[in-house]
């Protein structure tokens, strides 16, 4: 049984995950970054102990997935937007010394990619790209069973590949990144910018509510979904052209409405990826559900320390 820790910008989830990738117990709390790292570490420690007691199990190890940037091989937290004062802290060393167990950490999108590759929709795919679309766009790449890392163990940032240089400003400082055009908040901001003054559904908009409105026949919401399909499709077509993977696995909150987008995305890939065998790339939905990041965090441990001596997704 692996103790899994998913550190996000707004919440920290902890769970006990068995060797088949099933969640046996689960707890969560707000991240409270302003309370400082030692406070978060104490809460994580207490939640691991409580989750293990609830599942009535002994823990073999601890896996962490964290919003990034993080340094997986040293265990250090980088300069993370959501908790800038935690930079340089090392939850891997700290949890190792508290629990006397091996601990491994990855960026949360890489953790989810490992989870889908080991226990989810990406099983038995040797070239796999995982893409998560929610408040941002992120992802992870697995090539021939290995998690792809950039130089100095860096994590590639799909969400910030350029789609339209004249597009909206992005939090990274550039314009027209995939994330700025196709993450959930982009749907909301575009609909608001296009809405007439008497548009009735303007309050409490979210990607989810826009998709619901589109299904109910709201024409502006329908146009927003069409635009989302186009920009999602462009980014995915770029990934198909550049990598021609066996599969692209789609996760994240916006993908809960995937049935609205998939046909259009497939059409765009068909039309724009003609120089590569695009038919060979399976476009599929993530299968680990709302706990994909937590389950992925456990898979991080298996990837690092598992039965094949580590660094194997299977
Ligand atoms: Zn960007």
PDB file of N, CA and C and ligand atoms in Angstrom, residues 160 170 172 177, ligand 1:
ATOM      1  N   UNK A 160       1.946  25.819 -22.809  1.00  0.00           N
ATOM      2  CA  UNK A 160       2.506  27.109 -23.223  1.00  0.00           C
ATOM      3  C   UNK A 160       3.179  27.023 -24.588  1.00  0.00           C
ATOM      4  N   UNK A 170      -0.936  35.548 -21.669  1.00  0.00           N
ATOM      5  CA  UNK A 170      -0.869  34.327 -20.862  1.00  0.00           C
ATOM      6  C   UNK A 170      -0.118  34.631 -19.563  1.00  0.00           C
ATOM      7  N   UNK A 172       2.288  33.220 -18.380  1.00  0.00           N
ATOM      8  CA  UNK A 172       3.735  33.046 -18.534  1.00  0.00           C
ATOM      9  C   UNK A 172       4.392  34.301 -19.096  1.00  0.00           C
ATOM     10  N   UNK A 177      -0.654  31.420 -25.963  1.00  0.00           N
ATOM     11  CA  UNK A 177      -0.319  30.029 -25.611  1.00  0.00           C
ATOM     12  C   UNK A 177      -1.583  29.175 -25.697  1.00  0.00           C
TER      13      UNK A 177
HETATM   14 ZN1  LIG B   1       1.882  30.783 -21.614  1.00  0.00          ZN
END
